[in-house]
Amino acid sequence: MIYDVIIVGSGPAGLSAAIYAVRAQLSVLVLEKEYMSGGQMLNTYEVDNYPGLPGIGGFELGVKFREHAEKLGVKFINIEVRHIAEEEEGRVKVLHTNREEFHAHTVILAMGARHSTLGVPGEKEFSGMGVSYCATCDGAFFKGRTVAVVGGGDAAAEDALFLARGCEKVYLIHRRDELRAAKLLQERLKKCGNVEFLWDTEVAEIRGDDQVESVKLRNKKDGSERILCLEGVFIAVGMKPNTGIVANLLHLDKNGYISASEDGITEKPGIFAAGDIRTKHLRQIVTAVSDGANVISSVEAYLNRQ
Ligand code: NAP
């Protein structure tokens, strides 16, 4: 069988695309490495910025998306896509997996991205219990509290600015003595009365009981250690897009994301990208879901031209 569209990844972008594909009466198949692959929201304790569903658990929201797609008849296969090839002058895409081959006229890449981690003791244990990788998602839970942001790039600077609006105190912990973030962001940070920079400093351990209570800091220059009491640790040390299987097929930007705009169109006709995997400014559930809708419009236009 040659599907109209095969979606790789089943996070919010993939599931939204699947829902829109069925409703556009396209034959659709979703290939997922594991249940809800590409979906960072499964590990999100609480989602408080998805309209209409305040405070919903990330896992619960993910399951709702999936049940919606299943109810409309979307078929899912747990399988690992290894690489994608083209046949018949590009009109048919062949998805090679760890078990069998699948054929489609179009492919939507929705494998998502993952946050880089510090890899320190306590980070995994307190994920969702004070450790967060998304200030926009979780910042509101720390209103009036003391938090830290780890990192020195644009994401860390933006997170610190965002958090400084609601938190009592924000420490910006960076391993060097200068930020790589845009100068404009740096200037804004310096003007915030409640942001304190901790230079040449790394987080050696995140501590607490049920929730984060403190971090152990190590000065990289003299090796001295100290404990800093706080309630939240926002880690912004970069993201890694899951683009390994298409690295030889598509143009990736310098950070490894697929170059595509809101319409999801890549430089390869019939191959589309949606969600966190593509170049974009804001990576959120709501923007991924929006990509899913947009990309099906592009898929339909492509199929109509064939
Ligand atoms: P990034 O620019 O790669 O910065 C990552 C930061 O984390 C760096 O300061 C790095 O330190 C630090 N870091 C990396 N690994 C670490 C570790 N193990 N421990 C402690 N610190 C660590 O990543 P990003 O801030 O996520 O930005 C990614 C891309 O998105 C960039 O191109 C950025 O410009 C873009 N972005 C743009 C905007 C915007 O335009 N408004 C917003 C967000 C992101 P070093 O400096 O020492 O390497």
Short mmCIF file of C-alpha atoms and ligand atoms in Angstrom, two decimals:
data_model
loop_
_atom_site.label_atom_id
_atom_site.label_comp_id
_atom_site.label_asym_id
_atom_site.label_seq_id
_atom_site.Cartn_x
_atom_site.Cartn_y
_atom_site.Cartn_z
CA MET A 1 0.00 0.00 0.00
CA ILE A 2 1.14 3.55 -0.69
CA TYR A 3 -0.20 5.91 1.97
CA ASP A 4 -1.03 9.52 1.20
CA VAL A 5 1.00 10.51 4.24
CA ILE A 6 3.18 8.78 6.79
CA ILE A 7 3.91 10.74 9.96
CA VAL A 8 7.09 9.92 11.86
CA GLY A 9 6.73 10.76 15.56
CA SER A 10 3.66 11.00 17.75
CA GLY A 11 4.10 14.09 19.91
CA PRO A 12 1.65 16.98 19.66
CA ALA A 13 2.75 17.97 16.12
CA GLY A 14 2.48 14.40 14.79
CA LEU A 15 -0.86 13.74 16.48
CA SER A 16 -2.33 17.04 15.38
CA ALA A 17 -1.20 16.34 11.80
CA ALA A 18 -2.76 12.85 12.01
CA ILE A 19 -6.11 14.31 13.16
CA TYR A 20 -6.09 16.88 10.35
CA ALA A 21 -5.04 14.23 7.81
CA VAL A 22 -7.97 11.94 8.64
CA ARG A 23 -10.37 14.84 8.51
CA ALA A 24 -8.95 15.71 5.06
CA GLN A 25 -9.72 12.09 4.09
CA LEU A 26 -6.09 11.21 3.48
CA SER A 27 -4.81 7.68 4.15
CA VAL A 28 -2.45 8.14 7.07
CA LEU A 29 -0.11 6.02 9.17
CA VAL A 30 1.87 7.13 12.23
CA LEU A 31 5.20 5.44 12.91
CA GLU A 32 6.43 5.93 16.46
CA LYS A 33 9.62 4.66 18.04
CA GLU A 34 7.74 4.25 21.29
CA TYR A 35 4.38 5.34 22.67
CA MET A 36 4.09 9.11 22.03
CA SER A 37 7.63 9.42 20.67
CA GLY A 38 8.70 12.98 20.06
CA GLY A 39 6.41 14.11 22.84
CA GLN A 40 8.26 15.92 25.59
CA MET A 41 4.95 16.68 27.24
CA LEU A 42 4.75 13.15 28.67
CA ASN A 43 7.48 14.21 31.08
CA THR A 44 5.88 17.55 31.89
CA TYR A 45 4.34 17.52 35.33
CA GLU A 46 1.75 20.19 34.70
CA VAL A 47 0.82 22.15 31.57
CA ASP A 48 -0.74 25.47 32.47
CA ASN A 49 -0.58 27.33 29.15
CA TYR A 50 -2.64 25.14 26.85
CA PRO A 51 -5.85 27.09 26.28
CA GLY A 52 -8.95 25.64 27.84
CA LEU A 53 -7.22 23.03 29.96
CA PRO A 54 -5.52 24.92 32.83
CA GLY A 55 -3.30 22.82 35.06
CA ILE A 56 -3.69 19.60 33.06
CA GLY A 57 -0.92 17.02 33.51
CA GLY A 58 1.41 16.69 30.51
CA PHE A 59 0.84 12.94 30.34
CA GLU A 60 -2.93 13.38 30.54
CA LEU A 61 -2.92 15.97 27.74
CA GLY A 62 -0.76 13.70 25.57
CA VAL A 63 -3.14 10.79 26.09
CA LYS A 64 -6.10 13.02 25.20
CA PHE A 65 -4.41 13.98 21.90
CA ARG A 66 -3.71 10.37 21.15
CA GLU A 67 -7.19 9.12 22.01
CA HIS A 68 -8.61 11.80 19.74
CA ALA A 69 -6.48 10.54 16.84
CA GLU A 70 -7.34 6.91 17.61
CA LYS A 71 -11.05 7.71 17.77
CA LEU A 72 -10.82 9.10 14.24
CA GLY A 73 -9.21 5.85 13.11
CA VAL A 74 -5.52 6.78 12.93
CA LYS A 75 -3.31 3.68 12.81
CA PHE A 76 -0.08 3.66 14.87
CA ILE A 77 2.85 1.28 14.52
CA ASN A 78 5.62 1.04 17.12
CA ILE A 79 8.70 0.88 14.95
CA GLU A 80 12.00 2.67 14.48
CA VAL A 81 12.49 4.50 11.17
CA ARG A 82 16.14 4.12 10.15
CA HIS A 83 16.23 6.07 6.91
CA ILE A 84 14.07 7.52 4.17
CA ALA A 85 14.66 7.01 0.46
CA GLU A 86 12.83 8.05 -2.69
CA GLU A 87 11.57 6.03 -5.68
CA GLU A 88 9.82 6.85 -8.96
CA GLU A 89 11.61 10.20 -9.29
CA GLY A 90 10.63 11.22 -5.78
CA ARG A 91 6.91 10.50 -6.13
CA VAL A 92 7.13 7.61 -3.65
CA LYS A 93 8.96 7.83 -0.34
CA VAL A 94 10.26 4.61 1.20
CA LEU A 95 10.65 4.47 4.95
CA HIS A 96 13.13 1.82 5.99
CA THR A 97 12.67 0.66 9.58
CA ASN A 98 14.13 -1.92 11.93
CA ARG A 99 11.52 -4.43 10.65
CA GLU A 100 9.84 -3.61 7.32
CA GLU A 101 9.43 -0.95 4.63
CA PHE A 102 6.55 1.51 4.30
CA HIS A 103 5.59 3.55 1.24
CA ALA A 104 3.93 6.95 1.04
CA HIS A 105 3.47 9.88 -1.31
CA THR A 106 4.38 12.30 1.47
CA VAL A 107 6.20 12.11 4.79
CA ILE A 108 5.84 14.43 7.78
CA LEU A 109 8.84 14.49 10.08
CA ALA A 110 7.63 15.19 13.61
CA MET A 111 10.30 13.51 15.76
CA GLY A 112 10.70 16.54 18.02
CA ALA A 113 13.70 17.69 19.99
CA ARG A 114 15.04 16.96 23.43
CA HIS A 115 16.53 19.30 25.99
CA SER A 116 20.19 18.87 26.80
CA THR A 117 20.71 17.93 30.41
CA LEU A 118 23.39 18.75 32.98
CA GLY A 119 23.75 15.12 34.04
CA VAL A 120 24.23 15.98 37.71
CA PRO A 121 22.87 14.09 40.74
CA GLY A 122 19.30 15.16 41.54
CA GLU A 123 18.50 16.48 38.06
CA LYS A 124 16.51 13.46 36.93
CA GLU A 125 14.98 12.78 40.36
CA PHE A 126 13.59 16.30 40.69
CA SER A 127 12.49 16.74 37.07
CA GLY A 128 8.98 18.20 37.35
CA MET A 129 9.50 18.67 41.09
CA GLY A 130 11.44 21.92 40.86
CA VAL A 131 13.69 21.09 37.92
CA SER A 132 12.30 22.36 34.63
CA TYR A 133 13.54 22.80 31.07
CA CYS A 134 10.85 25.30 30.10
CA ALA A 135 10.40 28.63 31.86
CA THR A 136 7.48 29.61 29.63
CA CYS A 137 5.68 26.41 30.64
CA ASP A 138 6.50 26.19 34.34
CA GLY A 139 7.57 29.69 35.40
CA ALA A 140 4.13 30.65 36.72
CA PHE A 141 4.37 27.93 39.40
CA PHE A 142 7.32 29.81 40.94
CA LYS A 143 5.66 33.20 41.40
CA GLY A 144 7.22 35.01 44.36
CA ARG A 145 9.87 32.27 44.81
CA THR A 146 13.63 32.05 44.39
CA VAL A 147 14.86 30.18 41.34
CA ALA A 148 17.98 29.69 39.24
CA VAL A 149 18.50 29.51 35.49
CA VAL A 150 21.48 27.49 34.27
CA GLY A 151 23.10 28.42 30.94
CA GLY A 152 24.52 31.42 29.13
CA GLY A 153 22.78 31.44 25.75
CA ASP A 154 19.70 33.26 24.42
CA ALA A 155 17.38 30.69 25.92
CA ALA A 156 18.86 31.10 29.41
CA ALA A 157 18.77 34.90 29.14
CA GLU A 158 15.17 34.90 27.91
CA ASP A 159 14.16 32.45 30.62
CA ALA A 160 15.79 34.60 33.30
CA LEU A 161 14.02 37.72 31.99
CA PHE A 162 10.71 35.88 31.89
CA LEU A 163 11.14 34.52 35.42
CA ALA A 164 12.33 37.86 36.84
CA ARG A 165 8.88 39.28 36.14
CA GLY A 166 7.20 36.95 38.65
CA CYS A 167 9.87 35.46 40.89
CA GLU A 168 11.32 37.14 43.93
CA LYS A 169 14.90 36.34 42.95
CA VAL A 170 16.54 34.78 39.93
CA TYR A 171 20.13 33.52 39.93
CA LEU A 172 21.69 33.13 36.50
CA ILE A 173 24.32 30.42 36.84
CA HIS A 174 26.86 30.25 34.03
CA ARG A 175 29.99 28.16 33.68
CA ARG A 176 32.03 30.99 32.14
CA ASP A 177 32.45 34.69 32.95
CA GLU A 178 30.47 36.00 29.97
CA LEU A 179 27.17 35.13 28.37
CA ARG A 180 26.88 34.13 24.73
CA ALA A 181 23.33 35.55 24.71
CA ALA A 182 22.48 38.56 22.52
CA LYS A 183 23.81 41.84 23.92
CA LEU A 184 20.33 43.33 24.03
CA LEU A 185 19.15 40.52 26.31
CA GLN A 186 22.23 40.97 28.48
CA GLU A 187 21.51 44.68 28.87
CA ARG A 188 17.94 43.95 29.87
CA LEU A 189 19.08 41.40 32.41
CA LYS A 190 21.49 43.85 34.01
CA LYS A 191 18.61 46.27 34.50
CA CYS A 192 16.56 43.70 36.43
CA GLY A 193 16.92 44.40 40.13
CA ASN A 194 16.21 40.79 41.08
CA VAL A 195 18.63 38.95 38.76
CA GLU A 196 22.05 38.00 40.16
CA PHE A 197 24.78 36.52 37.95
CA LEU A 198 26.87 33.67 39.33
CA TRP A 199 29.89 33.52 36.99
CA ASP A 200 32.33 30.64 36.51
CA THR A 201 29.94 28.47 38.40
CA GLU A 202 28.53 25.02 37.78
CA VAL A 203 25.73 23.14 39.46
CA ALA A 204 27.29 20.05 41.05
CA GLU A 205 24.12 18.63 42.61
CA ILE A 206 20.43 19.41 42.98
CA ARG A 207 19.07 18.60 46.43
CA GLY A 208 15.78 18.38 48.24
CA ASP A 209 13.24 16.09 49.84
CA ASP A 210 10.03 15.87 47.79
CA GLN A 211 10.83 19.12 45.94
CA VAL A 212 14.00 21.01 45.11
CA GLU A 213 15.34 22.85 48.17
CA SER A 214 18.89 23.78 47.20
CA VAL A 215 21.75 23.33 44.76
CA LYS A 216 25.39 22.61 45.44
CA LEU A 217 27.48 25.06 43.40
CA ARG A 218 31.12 24.70 42.43
CA ASN A 219 33.32 27.60 41.39
CA LYS A 220 35.20 26.52 38.28
CA LYS A 221 38.18 28.76 38.98
CA ASP A 222 39.05 27.87 42.57
CA GLY A 223 37.00 24.69 43.07
CA SER A 224 35.22 26.09 46.13
CA GLU A 225 31.74 24.74 46.85
CA ARG A 226 28.67 26.23 48.49
CA ILE A 227 24.97 25.53 48.97
CA LEU A 228 22.38 27.90 47.52
CA CYS A 229 18.79 27.61 48.80
CA LEU A 230 16.09 27.93 46.13
CA GLU A 231 12.90 26.29 44.94
CA GLY A 232 13.30 26.01 41.20
CA VAL A 233 16.10 25.21 38.76
CA PHE A 234 15.51 26.05 35.10
CA ILE A 235 18.02 24.32 32.86
CA ALA A 236 18.65 26.05 29.51
CA VAL A 237 21.83 24.50 28.20
CA GLY A 238 20.67 23.89 24.62
CA MET A 239 18.38 21.52 22.75
CA LYS A 240 19.06 18.57 20.49
CA PRO A 241 16.65 17.98 17.60
CA ASN A 242 15.95 14.33 16.72
CA THR A 243 17.09 14.73 13.12
CA GLY A 244 19.66 11.93 12.90
CA ILE A 245 17.70 9.89 10.32
CA VAL A 246 17.41 12.80 7.87
CA ALA A 247 20.83 14.38 8.32
CA ASN A 248 21.87 13.14 4.86
CA LEU A 249 18.55 13.89 3.19
CA LEU A 250 17.70 17.46 4.19
CA HIS A 251 19.36 20.74 4.93
CA LEU A 252 19.73 21.23 8.68
CA ASP A 253 20.56 24.60 10.26
CA LYS A 254 23.69 25.08 12.38
CA ASN A 255 21.85 23.73 15.44
CA GLY A 256 20.62 20.62 13.62
CA TYR A 257 16.99 21.68 13.02
CA ILE A 258 15.24 21.08 9.69
CA SER A 259 14.98 24.32 7.72
CA ALA A 260 11.25 24.83 7.23
CA SER A 261 8.78 27.55 8.02
CA GLU A 262 5.23 27.35 9.35
CA ASP A 263 3.99 25.59 6.22
CA GLY A 264 6.35 22.68 6.99
CA ILE A 265 7.74 22.61 3.44
CA THR A 266 11.33 21.41 3.18
CA GLU A 267 13.60 21.60 0.18
CA LYS A 268 12.61 18.00 -0.73
CA PRO A 269 9.19 17.94 -2.43
CA GLY A 270 6.82 15.67 -0.50
CA ILE A 271 8.86 15.73 2.70
CA PHE A 272 7.54 18.03 5.40
CA ALA A 273 8.56 18.95 8.95
CA ALA A 274 6.33 19.90 11.86
CA GLY A 275 6.80 20.79 15.50
CA ASP A 276 9.99 21.22 17.53
CA ILE A 277 12.10 19.54 14.83
CA ARG A 278 11.94 22.56 12.50
CA THR A 279 13.51 26.01 12.69
CA LYS A 280 11.23 28.20 14.78
CA HIS A 281 11.27 30.77 17.54
CA LEU A 282 8.99 29.26 20.18
CA ARG A 283 8.81 25.54 20.90
CA GLN A 284 5.61 24.89 22.82
CA ILE A 285 2.79 22.33 22.70
CA VAL A 286 0.50 24.94 21.22
CA THR A 287 2.96 25.85 18.45
CA ALA A 288 3.56 22.16 17.66
CA VAL A 289 -0.18 21.53 17.40
CA SER A 290 -0.49 24.52 15.11
CA ASP A 291 2.28 23.12 12.89
CA GLY A 292 0.33 19.85 12.61
CA ALA A 293 -2.65 21.69 11.15
CA ASN A 294 -0.59 23.85 8.80
CA VAL A 295 1.47 21.00 7.45
CA ILE A 296 -1.58 19.02 6.35
CA SER A 297 -2.72 22.00 4.33
CA SER A 298 0.70 21.90 2.59
CA VAL A 299 0.45 18.11 2.12
CA GLU A 300 -2.98 18.44 0.50
CA ALA A 301 -1.72 21.16 -1.85
CA TYR A 302 1.25 18.96 -2.81
CA LEU A 303 -0.92 15.87 -3.43
CA ASN A 304 -3.37 17.90 -5.54
CA ARG A 305 -0.49 18.97 -7.78
CA GLN A 306 0.68 15.39 -8.44
P1 NAP B 1 23.12 27.74 23.19
O1 NAP B 1 23.18 29.03 22.48
O2 NAP B 1 23.83 26.56 22.65
O3 NAP B 1 23.61 28.03 24.68
C1 NAP B 1 23.74 27.00 25.58
C2 NAP B 1 24.35 27.57 26.83
O4 NAP B 1 24.41 26.54 27.80
C3 NAP B 1 25.77 28.10 26.61
O5 NAP B 1 25.95 29.31 27.31
C4 NAP B 1 26.64 26.99 27.19
O6 NAP B 1 27.81 27.46 27.81
C5 NAP B 1 25.75 26.43 28.26
N1 NAP B 1 25.99 25.01 28.48
C6 NAP B 1 26.02 24.02 27.56
N2 NAP B 1 26.23 22.83 28.17
C7 NAP B 1 26.36 23.10 29.49
C8 NAP B 1 26.59 22.31 30.63
N3 NAP B 1 26.73 20.98 30.54
N4 NAP B 1 26.66 22.91 31.83
C9 NAP B 1 26.50 24.24 31.95
N5 NAP B 1 26.27 25.06 30.91
C10 NAP B 1 26.19 24.49 29.69
O7 NAP B 1 21.59 27.21 23.39
P2 NAP B 1 20.23 28.03 23.53
O8 NAP B 1 20.37 29.17 24.44
O9 NAP B 1 19.19 26.99 23.79
O10 NAP B 1 20.01 28.57 22.06
C11 NAP B 1 20.02 27.65 20.96
C12 NAP B 1 19.83 28.43 19.67
O11 NAP B 1 18.52 29.00 19.67
C13 NAP B 1 20.82 29.57 19.55
O12 NAP B 1 21.18 29.74 18.21
C14 NAP B 1 20.05 30.77 20.02
O13 NAP B 1 20.50 31.97 19.45
C15 NAP B 1 18.63 30.41 19.54
N6 NAP B 1 17.64 31.06 20.40
C16 NAP B 1 17.24 32.30 20.00
C17 NAP B 1 16.34 32.99 20.77
C18 NAP B 1 15.94 34.33 20.28
O14 NAP B 1 16.31 34.71 19.20
N7 NAP B 1 15.20 35.08 21.02
C19 NAP B 1 15.85 32.45 21.96
C20 NAP B 1 16.30 31.21 22.36
C21 NAP B 1 17.22 30.52 21.57
P3 NAP B 1 29.00 28.12 26.97
O15 NAP B 1 28.55 29.52 26.65
O16 NAP B 1 30.15 28.08 27.91
O17 NAP B 1 29.19 27.26 25.77
#
